[in-house]
Amino acid sequence: MIEQYVLDLQEIDETQLAVVGGKGAHLGGLSRIEGIRVPAGFCVTTDAFRRIMAEAPSIDDRLDQLSRVDPDDREATRTLSAQIRRTIEEVAIPGDVAAAITRALAQLGEQAAYAVRSSATAEDLPTASFAGQQDTYLNVVGPTAILQHVSRCWASLFTERAVTYRQRNGIDHRTVHMAVVVQQMVFPHAAGILFTADPVTGNRKVATVDAGFGLGEALVSGLVNPDVFKVRHGEVVAKTIAAKQRAVHALPAGGTQEVAIDAQRQEQPALTDGQVVRLVQLGRRIEAHFGRPQDIEWCLVDEGFQIVQSRPITTLFPIPETDDQENHVYVSVGHQQMMTDPMKPLGLSMWQLTAMVPMHEAGGRLFVDVTRRLASPASRAALLDLMGRGDPLVRDALETVLDHDDFVPSIPDAAPGGPPAGGAPAPIETDPALVTELIECSQTSIAALERDIRTKSGPALLDFLLEAFEEHKRVLSDPLSIRAIMAGMEATWWLNDKLGEWLGEKNAADTLTLSAPDNVTSEMGLALLDVADVIRPHAEVVAFLHSVEYAEDAAFLDELAKLAGGTEARDAIETYLDRYGMRCVGEIDITRPRWRERPATLVPVILDNVRNFEPGAAERRFEQGRQKAQKKEQDVLSRLRALPDGDRKADETKRMIDRVRTFIGYREYPKYGIVSRYFVYKQALMEEAERLVQAGVLPEKEDIFYLTFQELHDVVRSNQVDDQIVQQRKEAFRSYEALTPPRVLTSDGEAVTGAYRRDDVPAGALIGLPVSAGTIEGRARVILDMADADLEAGDILVTTFTDPSWSPLFVGIAGLVTEVGGLMTHGAVIAREYGLPAVVGVEQATRLIRDGQRIRVHGTGGYIEILP
């Protein structure tokens, strides 16, 4: 293969990423778009970079060392990366490489001024922009200086920030190579950045232009505040003109300098409105070419725009695909399910196939389209009321969208084919036997699934699962089950509303629901206390469990049996796993490892329970909660009877207390049934994946996670898989992990988070939703992974979200703070069940509260104070 050291920008397009890097490929693509002017130049290819690396064998050893360095060890990263940079800069550029560069310069003009710009092969990608990770040098004059700066660009692949960025994004240093773009300098009147989508809200129909005088470096480096223009549908809809006191200009002999701007020019706009609109039109053309929103660097030269860079905006949350041009409003499923992490394609498609309503995928998350319900006044009111009771931030976000003129069209009530607005289901008796019957029906259905699936494999298994999904939905949509859930929720709301009105009690239902019967999730937490009781007396077992590596030591249960007391310990854990082993963090994603698959996940929590509790704690806790609820009931009823019309109020309240205690525990059962079924599906699918691996169709079993259920069905039938799709899905999933999903998303791409409209909290407090009454002070433990749980009595758990799998931690904490959640999400229900003061929906709680800080959680008022 003949090595090519230099390519003209006109010879390059986006397919040549491996040869010219991200920036070079984008500039080549830009130069081919009709009507787009790009400064002339060439690219020093990655072939030249590889030659340089080969000239310095010592770099290999240092790269080996670098790959072993912890990304958090900044000192080691700094030292090694500096050594690699120095080595690269000291390597003499081979004669044939230098000759190719100087020949290209001679054709453009040797003594002209140039920008010398790094272009790495992992840069300006749809999944990782790497913006600012490598170096750019402006106004470089003369072949000697240009060769020197090309060397510096090669070396900049190993700046400390670039190395750390790759480590954190899981990118191998050896797989990234550096090309260098050499372009004729332009000396602009004004320069800046154009985002073809609003980088703050994500709105794809709003372009944002930042503009300043002179070179764009003044803006990029933060030297000046830019003028900011917002453009929608071809007109400037908002602008802020900044006082631009400084600019960066090029020097005749090379290099740049800051200059002061004349006082009378400082507050003049850098662009006219007409120029801004023209620039955005060019941006739309570039966006259409690359197929996604772009972050574009531009220069204004002699009344014409030149484009010096375009890269994808990687921070935007994707939009669900539709086959129409209508406006749509989507509500996040993850915020309702307490799991806002991305899901893998198999997990997404199986949740969609088993869900009761259509769901749309974007950014590895699921959303429900609520546009029609918002369009009709009656269903709109019902939806906003329901959302507001669960999560006020969702309601506020929806109201924000409704405030946008005409975004959601109004349609008359009772639209043809639409569900009846607010049709009330038939009432349900307050009878515990109904809950028992529902649980037995669910268990019978799951037992039938386990029996029938055993004989199925190959295409017959996938066909069988499609039928099983219909039974899954039938159980979920059982009208009696839905009425039981609603009865518990409505009784909660009634008690909070009426006792607030009659007695001035806030969130009285929180205490009245303590230790409610039939709550499978709270029973799961208490049952792990019983496991700790079995283990606690056996010092050898406790010592052994301390040595178990989280989630890696799959065989530790077999090892336990060899120790004194180990057989009883193993049996206790196995019994627990038989009942709860289908659970895990993020359990709505079938691809997540279950506790039964990685039982060592539970070890840190068991050890916390061994350390923090006395024997018999589970029974005592449950009984204490039950008595507290009983005492609260007596107190409330006696106070009500003292009021005017008190007997009626007390009788109504007693009926509602009985109702809430009968049904609120069942609120948790359908999810338990779903996850139980999921584990049966998963075990069968993993056996099928093993067959595909044995047949040489897949390299590893987990590759099926990156196929949708429908695609997996095809693979099982054909025994063929597109390896490229699996690889692309893995890369996409990694990029989705860096995104934060919004509560509400529009088809324009606007990500709407919502806000609390409250003025009843102290200054500086963090506001959230009160979901479990009481006030508690304690040490904040910011825990993002259950495996890192190391809790002491009195600690307050601060985390992003808690699905049912976190419940075993709840028995050992004094309070709870989460970033995601609502009044009836699982974390809130279990916090009330255990009597933990809790505030959920606290935006950025895990960033604003530091691990180890003392905080005060106001579970009744819905806010957190950080204490000195």
Coordinates of N, CA and C in Angstrom, one line a residue, residues 338 340-341 743 782-785 797-802 806 817-821 840-842 844-847:
M338 N -38.7 5.1 37.6 CA -37.5 5.2 38.4 C -36.3 4.5 37.8
T340 N -33.7 6.0 34.8 CA -33.5 7.0 33.7 C -32.2 6.7 33.0
D341 N -31.5 5.6 33.3 CA -30.4 5.1 32.6 C -30.8 4.6 31.2
R743 N -37.7 15.1 31.4 CA -39.0 14.6 31.8 C -40.0 14.7 30.6
V782 N -23.7 9.8 49.3 CA -24.0 9.9 47.8 C -23.6 8.6 47.2
I783 N -24.6 7.8 46.8 CA -24.3 6.4 46.3 C -24.9 6.3 45.0
L784 N -24.2 6.0 43.9 CA -24.7 5.9 42.6 C -24.8 4.4 42.2
D785 N -24.2 3.5 43.0 CA -24.2 2.1 42.7 C -24.4 1.3 44.0
L797 N -29.5 8.4 52.5 CA -29.1 8.0 51.1 C -29.4 9.1 50.1
V798 N -28.4 9.5 49.3 CA -28.6 10.5 48.2 C -28.2 9.8 46.9
T799 N -29.2 9.7 46.0 CA -28.9 9.0 44.8 C -29.7 9.5 43.6
T800 N -29.5 9.0 42.4 CA -30.2 9.5 41.2 C -31.6 9.0 41.3
F801 N -31.8 7.7 41.4 CA -33.1 7.1 41.4 C -33.1 5.8 42.2
T802 N -34.2 5.4 42.7 CA -34.2 4.1 43.5 C -35.4 3.3 42.9
W806 N -33.4 -1.2 45.3 CA -32.7 -0.5 46.3 C -33.3 -0.6 47.7
V817 N -33.0 11.0 49.6 CA -33.1 12.1 48.7 C -32.7 11.5 47.3
T818 N -33.6 11.7 46.3 CA -33.3 11.3 45.0 C -33.6 12.4 44.0
E819 N -32.9 12.3 42.8 CA -33.1 13.2 41.7 C -34.4 13.0 40.9
V820 N -34.8 11.8 40.9 CA -36.0 11.4 40.1 C -37.0 10.7 41.0
G821 N -38.3 10.9 40.7 CA -39.3 10.3 41.5 C -40.6 11.1 41.6
V840 N -38.0 13.6 46.9 CA -37.5 13.1 45.6 C -37.7 14.2 44.6
G841 N -37.2 14.0 43.4 CA -37.2 15.0 42.3 C -36.4 16.2 42.6
V842 N -35.3 16.0 43.3 CA -34.4 17.1 43.6 C -33.3 17.2 42.5
Q844 N -30.3 17.5 40.3 CA -28.8 17.5 40.5 C -28.4 17.3 42.0
A845 N -29.2 16.6 42.7 CA -28.9 16.3 44.1 C -27.6 15.7 44.3
T846 N -27.2 14.7 43.4 CA -25.9 14.0 43.6 C -24.7 14.9 43.3
R847 N -24.9 16.0 42.6 CA -23.8 16.9 42.4 C -23.8 18.0 43.4

